[in-house]
Amino acid sequence: MSGRLVRRVLQEREASPQDPAEDALVVVQEEEEEEEAGSPTRVAARNPFDLLDDDDDEPEEDKEDEVHTDQTASYTEQKQYVKKKPNGAVPETNKKSKKKKKKGKAEPPASAKSRDEKSLDSILEDLAIEKRPMQKSVHQNDRATGKEIETIEMTAGTSSVLAIDPKHLKAENEMRRIFGSKVVDSLENQRNMPGTSRQVRGVRRAGLNPRRTLLVSPPGFWPAWDKSMSMDLVETKGSLNYFRYVYDPSVSHVQELFEAAKSANDLNAIAAILAKYPYHPDSLLTFADLFKYSGEHQSSADAVEKCLFALECAWHPLFNPLQGNYQLKYSHDLNKPFFTALFCHMKNLDRRGCHRSALEACKFLLSLDSDDPKGALFCIDYFALRSQQYKWLEQFAEEYQCDNSLWLFPNFSFSLAIARFYLERDAEDVSDHADKSTAVDLMKQALMLHPLVLSKIVDKAPLKDSSWTQILKNAFFGSAKPGSPSLEHVINIYVERHYIMWRFPELQNLLKEAALLVIESLKHDSREAQDWACVMKEAFSSEKNEYSHLLVSDFSDTTPSLPPEELRPFMVGPGMAHDMPPVEQEAGPERIHAPLEVAGHNALRVFLESLLPWVNYGDNRHGGNGQHDDD
């Protein structure tokens, strides 16, 4: 029985008490009528928003009088029908009238809808809930003025070329788009299996990291964040907020312990720090490098993600990557681990094939500090091309503010030509690019600016077509010089980062066509090459390498590995290295054994044992006379 019927029966009993048997018959009759009306009509008969307005629009006394009158009349009619038909049958006319009434209630009038909307708006105003999700919340003790709210709305609505898309920031989302949700979920389940993940006394440590982060998704077996770091607001200049990381005073001594262990090359001491403070950024990055040079790339990526998770948990409430009004200067020492971890994370995303996620991470890295200390500007175009964001790349080259024009850098001069090539190929209407330079013209301009790039690409890619040998014999390409140390370093970074793009046959044809046009145009006017050389000399006028802090190896896909004997001294204390046995004497299948004696052994057994790589019988000669033992 519904609550409405119970209330009606109770009110009728208070008004005019009747026989309980008759009340039961009335209740049964009403329930049968409701069942015949059907559940869909019952759901649509009541607008849930009417509950918000019924109490406000009509006085309580009027409502009670109306309800009481209706209930008394209905009860009198039902009583008469019950007396006439004791079997409880209900006439057909009553059924139809009941259905019509319920159908009429399913569609409230326009006035009721307007009241619902007004009441909902008033409730939202009382609860101080903003309708715009990007709008900043204002505390009740310091309300924002109308001008401030208008400024906030304009800031939230503006778009920037470095705006980060959170749905493309995580690698799991891109992996799901590439391989499907089932494959990614199965890999995550294998990663979080009880047999492979860490357990605490037989119980999985799930739910220790309930917070949702932008950069990484923490597994359940990671320890809870220790809150050892936080972020402070240093100052505000204009619309930019400047932040920096700080250690909690209770753990400020940990950094001193790390610096002492680092100066002594003692990895055991660093491991002891991580055992007690599992989210120490510098220690995690140290072991990430160790795993990387040892060839354990997944362990290295896990250490980097763990570092990013800890640093993201320490963000200031005003530090929002989705707004873009922040600066995290690299000059503060405690800010440097975040730059290093984000750069390594970007490379790991590229290694996994998540180029769109790597592009979002690169945009985030570039927006952290306008000085670009990690050289994100020299690889952002590569990730844009690999993720097929050609229009965005052209927009970025036009809107991004830099000391020099971006098209003067080797990576942008060639990448813009490649982007235009793919846009022209995929364009449905040729007139869309009628007012812009063609891809061939842009590639020709790039070769005139940086002729040294051609020979480096041919060697690095490599391009094995015989026509390239004839092209490189030309004086313009064969005798090309960088002109300045800065330009030479930037060209080396570009070739190391982008050489894989030139393995596509369509881009090789584009490059070849542009190179032949350059040679042909220089035959008619040789002064054009001098003009472009003057432009580059003006753009890169410094006599010293301005980009010496950027290592070419940091932009490479290949990771050099160190042999175990070179990593081994770092795994022990500085005074214990000379006491350890050499690598050859350690246990393992590679160790060198003394030659075994053949005499007295079965010949078949000796033959079979000699096939094993760790068994050495030696030559076993008699006195050096060249004759073997008969056995």
PDB file of C-alpha atoms in Angstrom, residues 420-573:
ATOM      1  CA  ARG A 420      50.746  21.966 -44.867  1.00  0.00           C
ATOM      2  CA  PHE A 421      51.443  18.912 -47.045  1.00  0.00           C
ATOM      3  CA  TYR A 422      49.027  16.727 -45.096  1.00  0.00           C
ATOM      4  CA  LEU A 423      46.415  19.469 -44.902  1.00  0.00           C
ATOM      5  CA  GLU A 424      46.547  19.897 -48.673  1.00  0.00           C
ATOM      6  CA  ARG A 425      46.303  16.160 -49.166  1.00  0.00           C
ATOM      7  CA  ASP A 426      43.272  15.790 -46.897  1.00  0.00           C
ATOM      8  CA  ALA A 427      41.520  19.026 -47.950  1.00  0.00           C
ATOM      9  CA  GLU A 428      38.137  18.542 -49.599  1.00  0.00           C
ATOM     10  CA  ASP A 429      38.140  22.016 -51.124  1.00  0.00           C
ATOM     11  CA  VAL A 430      41.346  23.362 -52.680  1.00  0.00           C
ATOM     12  CA  SER A 431      40.184  26.959 -52.202  1.00  0.00           C
ATOM     13  CA  ASP A 432      40.629  26.595 -48.422  1.00  0.00           C
ATOM     14  CA  HIS A 433      44.418  26.947 -48.836  1.00  0.00           C
ATOM     15  CA  ALA A 434      44.451  29.304 -51.787  1.00  0.00           C
ATOM     16  CA  ASP A 435      45.709  32.262 -49.722  1.00  0.00           C
ATOM     17  CA  LYS A 436      48.537  30.277 -48.098  1.00  0.00           C
ATOM     18  CA  SER A 437      51.893  29.089 -49.332  1.00  0.00           C
ATOM     19  CA  THR A 438      52.027  25.569 -50.665  1.00  0.00           C
ATOM     20  CA  ALA A 439      53.893  22.753 -48.980  1.00  0.00           C
ATOM     21  CA  VAL A 440      56.552  22.739 -51.693  1.00  0.00           C
ATOM     22  CA  ASP A 441      57.205  26.461 -51.229  1.00  0.00           C
ATOM     23  CA  LEU A 442      57.503  26.056 -47.458  1.00  0.00           C
ATOM     24  CA  MET A 443      59.871  23.109 -47.856  1.00  0.00           C
ATOM     25  CA  LYS A 444      61.972  25.081 -50.338  1.00  0.00           C
ATOM     26  CA  GLN A 445      62.167  27.950 -47.869  1.00  0.00           C
ATOM     27  CA  ALA A 446      63.231  25.568 -45.084  1.00  0.00           C
ATOM     28  CA  LEU A 447      66.048  24.175 -47.214  1.00  0.00           C
ATOM     29  CA  MET A 448      67.248  27.676 -48.084  1.00  0.00           C
ATOM     30  CA  LEU A 449      67.311  28.559 -44.388  1.00  0.00           C
ATOM     31  CA  HIS A 450      68.962  25.335 -43.176  1.00  0.00           C
ATOM     32  CA  PRO A 451      70.792  23.561 -46.033  1.00  0.00           C
ATOM     33  CA  LEU A 452      72.889  21.595 -43.521  1.00  0.00           C
ATOM     34  CA  VAL A 453      69.784  19.667 -42.412  1.00  0.00           C
ATOM     35  CA  LEU A 454      69.537  17.814 -45.733  1.00  0.00           C
ATOM     36  CA  SER A 455      72.852  15.989 -45.480  1.00  0.00           C
ATOM     37  CA  LYS A 456      72.228  15.112 -41.821  1.00  0.00           C
ATOM     38  CA  ILE A 457      68.791  13.685 -42.612  1.00  0.00           C
ATOM     39  CA  VAL A 458      70.150  11.603 -45.492  1.00  0.00           C
ATOM     40  CA  ASP A 459      72.730  10.073 -43.134  1.00  0.00           C
ATOM     41  CA  LYS A 460      70.463   9.628 -40.112  1.00  0.00           C
ATOM     42  CA  ALA A 461      67.227   8.370 -41.696  1.00  0.00           C
ATOM     43  CA  PRO A 462      68.936   6.975 -43.874  1.00  0.00           C
ATOM     44  CA  LEU A 463      67.819   7.870 -47.401  1.00  0.00           C
ATOM     45  CA  LYS A 464      69.412   5.323 -49.751  1.00  0.00           C
ATOM     46  CA  ASP A 465      68.100   6.553 -53.077  1.00  0.00           C
ATOM     47  CA  SER A 466      70.902   7.274 -55.556  1.00  0.00           C
ATOM     48  CA  SER A 467      69.349  10.640 -56.419  1.00  0.00           C
ATOM     49  CA  TRP A 468      70.342  12.009 -53.026  1.00  0.00           C
ATOM     50  CA  THR A 469      73.993  11.500 -53.857  1.00  0.00           C
ATOM     51  CA  GLN A 470      73.616  13.744 -56.889  1.00  0.00           C
ATOM     52  CA  ILE A 471      71.720  16.370 -54.889  1.00  0.00           C
ATOM     53  CA  LEU A 472      74.335  16.476 -52.125  1.00  0.00           C
ATOM     54  CA  LYS A 473      77.073  17.026 -54.720  1.00  0.00           C
ATOM     55  CA  ASN A 474      75.645  20.466 -55.320  1.00  0.00           C
ATOM     56  CA  ALA A 475      77.795  23.184 -53.806  1.00  0.00           C
ATOM     57  CA  PHE A 476      74.916  24.722 -51.866  1.00  0.00           C
ATOM     58  CA  PHE A 477      74.146  21.511 -49.963  1.00  0.00           C
ATOM     59  CA  GLY A 478      77.574  19.885 -50.034  1.00  0.00           C
ATOM     60  CA  SER A 479      79.467  22.835 -48.515  1.00  0.00           C
ATOM     61  CA  ALA A 480      76.736  24.002 -46.116  1.00  0.00           C
ATOM     62  CA  LYS A 481      77.899  25.255 -42.716  1.00  0.00           C
ATOM     63  CA  PRO A 482      75.835  25.949 -39.587  1.00  0.00           C
ATOM     64  CA  GLY A 483      76.986  29.538 -39.141  1.00  0.00           C
ATOM     65  CA  SER A 484      76.779  29.650 -35.323  1.00  0.00           C
ATOM     66  CA  PRO A 485      77.159  27.195 -32.439  1.00  0.00           C
ATOM     67  CA  SER A 486      73.565  27.740 -31.341  1.00  0.00           C
ATOM     68  CA  LEU A 487      72.169  26.947 -34.768  1.00  0.00           C
ATOM     69  CA  GLU A 488      74.338  23.848 -35.116  1.00  0.00           C
ATOM     70  CA  HIS A 489      73.150  22.541 -31.753  1.00  0.00           C
ATOM     71  CA  VAL A 490      69.505  23.158 -32.639  1.00  0.00           C
ATOM     72  CA  ILE A 491      69.961  21.367 -35.970  1.00  0.00           C
ATOM     73  CA  ASN A 492      71.446  18.345 -34.205  1.00  0.00           C
ATOM     74  CA  ILE A 493      68.478  18.257 -31.830  1.00  0.00           C
ATOM     75  CA  TYR A 494      66.049  18.452 -34.740  1.00  0.00           C
ATOM     76  CA  VAL A 495      67.695  15.618 -36.681  1.00  0.00           C
ATOM     77  CA  GLU A 496      67.869  13.412 -33.587  1.00  0.00           C
ATOM     78  CA  ARG A 497      64.222  14.005 -32.722  1.00  0.00           C
ATOM     79  CA  HIS A 498      62.563  14.142 -36.177  1.00  0.00           C
ATOM     80  CA  TYR A 499      64.603  11.852 -38.407  1.00  0.00           C
ATOM     81  CA  ILE A 500      61.968   9.100 -38.212  1.00  0.00           C
ATOM     82  CA  MET A 501      59.454  11.367 -39.977  1.00  0.00           C
ATOM     83  CA  TRP A 502      61.570  11.272 -43.137  1.00  0.00           C
ATOM     84  CA  ARG A 503      61.163   7.535 -43.527  1.00  0.00           C
ATOM     85  CA  PHE A 504      57.708   8.070 -45.045  1.00  0.00           C
ATOM     86  CA  PRO A 505      57.927   7.859 -48.857  1.00  0.00           C
ATOM     87  CA  GLU A 506      55.560  10.806 -49.478  1.00  0.00           C
ATOM     88  CA  LEU A 507      57.725  13.093 -47.362  1.00  0.00           C
ATOM     89  CA  GLN A 508      60.871  11.917 -49.142  1.00  0.00           C
ATOM     90  CA  ASN A 509      59.296  12.854 -52.455  1.00  0.00           C
ATOM     91  CA  LEU A 510      58.339  16.268 -51.062  1.00  0.00           C
ATOM     92  CA  LEU A 511      61.885  16.855 -49.832  1.00  0.00           C
ATOM     93  CA  LYS A 512      63.392  15.743 -53.118  1.00  0.00           C
ATOM     94  CA  GLU A 513      61.108  17.999 -55.149  1.00  0.00           C
ATOM     95  CA  ALA A 514      61.927  21.000 -52.985  1.00  0.00           C
ATOM     96  CA  ALA A 515      65.688  20.300 -53.123  1.00  0.00           C
ATOM     97  CA  LEU A 516      65.630  20.145 -56.925  1.00  0.00           C
ATOM     98  CA  LEU A 517      63.721  23.443 -57.047  1.00  0.00           C
ATOM     99  CA  VAL A 518      66.339  25.041 -54.790  1.00  0.00           C
ATOM    100  CA  ILE A 519      69.141  23.917 -57.074  1.00  0.00           C
ATOM    101  CA  GLU A 520      67.259  25.179 -60.130  1.00  0.00           C
ATOM    102  CA  SER A 521      66.507  28.593 -58.601  1.00  0.00           C
ATOM    103  CA  LEU A 522      70.112  29.111 -57.487  1.00  0.00           C
ATOM    104  CA  LYS A 523      71.264  28.621 -61.054  1.00  0.00           C
ATOM    105  CA  HIS A 524      69.302  31.722 -62.078  1.00  0.00           C
ATOM    106  CA  ASP A 525      69.981  33.849 -58.985  1.00  0.00           C
ATOM    107  CA  SER A 526      72.791  32.905 -56.605  1.00  0.00           C
ATOM    108  CA  ARG A 527      72.255  35.970 -54.400  1.00  0.00           C
ATOM    109  CA  GLU A 528      69.139  34.397 -52.893  1.00  0.00           C
ATOM    110  CA  ALA A 529      71.269  32.022 -50.839  1.00  0.00           C
ATOM    111  CA  GLN A 530      73.238  34.956 -49.397  1.00  0.00           C
ATOM    112  CA  ASP A 531      70.029  36.718 -48.394  1.00  0.00           C
ATOM    113  CA  TRP A 532      68.810  33.705 -46.448  1.00  0.00           C
ATOM    114  CA  ALA A 533      72.242  33.323 -44.825  1.00  0.00           C
ATOM    115  CA  CYS A 534      72.035  36.926 -43.592  1.00  0.00           C
ATOM    116  CA  VAL A 535      68.609  36.240 -42.104  1.00  0.00           C
ATOM    117  CA  MET A 536      69.921  33.270 -40.138  1.00  0.00           C
ATOM    118  CA  LYS A 537      73.002  35.175 -38.990  1.00  0.00           C
ATOM    119  CA  GLU A 538      70.750  37.878 -37.616  1.00  0.00           C
ATOM    120  CA  ALA A 539      68.487  35.384 -35.848  1.00  0.00           C
ATOM    121  CA  PHE A 540      71.346  33.345 -34.313  1.00  0.00           C
ATOM    122  CA  SER A 541      73.934  36.049 -33.772  1.00  0.00           C
ATOM    123  CA  SER A 542      75.469  34.802 -30.529  1.00  0.00           C
ATOM    124  CA  GLU A 543      79.015  33.486 -30.686  1.00  0.00           C
ATOM    125  CA  LYS A 544      78.363  30.971 -27.890  1.00  0.00           C
ATOM    126  CA  ASN A 545      75.956  28.096 -27.702  1.00  0.00           C
ATOM    127  CA  GLU A 546      72.777  29.420 -26.075  1.00  0.00           C
ATOM    128  CA  TYR A 547      71.269  25.927 -25.913  1.00  0.00           C
ATOM    129  CA  SER A 548      74.189  24.082 -24.365  1.00  0.00           C
ATOM    130  CA  HIS A 549      72.003  23.118 -21.376  1.00  0.00           C
ATOM    131  CA  LEU A 550      69.926  20.926 -23.712  1.00  0.00           C
ATOM    132  CA  LEU A 551      71.559  17.559 -24.345  1.00  0.00           C
ATOM    133  CA  VAL A 552      71.011  15.996 -27.748  1.00  0.00           C
ATOM    134  CA  SER A 553      70.720  12.574 -26.095  1.00  0.00           C
ATOM    135  CA  ASP A 554      67.667  13.778 -24.150  1.00  0.00           C
ATOM    136  CA  PHE A 555      65.756  14.065 -27.435  1.00  0.00           C
ATOM    137  CA  SER A 556      66.754  10.643 -28.707  1.00  0.00           C
ATOM    138  CA  ASP A 557      64.599   7.532 -28.803  1.00  0.00           C
ATOM    139  CA  THR A 558      67.546   5.266 -28.101  1.00  0.00           C
ATOM    140  CA  THR A 559      68.656   4.838 -24.497  1.00  0.00           C
ATOM    141  CA  PRO A 560      72.291   3.900 -23.850  1.00  0.00           C
ATOM    142  CA  SER A 561      72.719   1.028 -21.423  1.00  0.00           C
ATOM    143  CA  LEU A 562      75.579   0.717 -18.973  1.00  0.00           C
ATOM    144  CA  PRO A 563      77.303  -2.623 -18.349  1.00  0.00           C
ATOM    145  CA  PRO A 564      76.788  -4.194 -14.875  1.00  0.00           C
ATOM    146  CA  GLU A 565      80.403  -3.643 -13.852  1.00  0.00           C
ATOM    147  CA  GLU A 566      79.928   0.131 -14.196  1.00  0.00           C
ATOM    148  CA  LEU A 567      76.648   0.226 -12.275  1.00  0.00           C
ATOM    149  CA  ARG A 568      77.892  -2.115  -9.553  1.00  0.00           C
ATOM    150  CA  PRO A 569      80.131   0.357  -7.620  1.00  0.00           C
ATOM    151  CA  PHE A 570      77.099   2.595  -7.029  1.00  0.00           C
ATOM    152  CA  MET A 571      75.130  -0.186  -5.332  1.00  0.00           C
ATOM    153  CA  VAL A 572      77.533  -0.376  -2.350  1.00  0.00           C
ATOM    154  CA  GLY A 573      79.054   2.155  -0.038  1.00  0.00           C
TER     155      GLY A 573
END
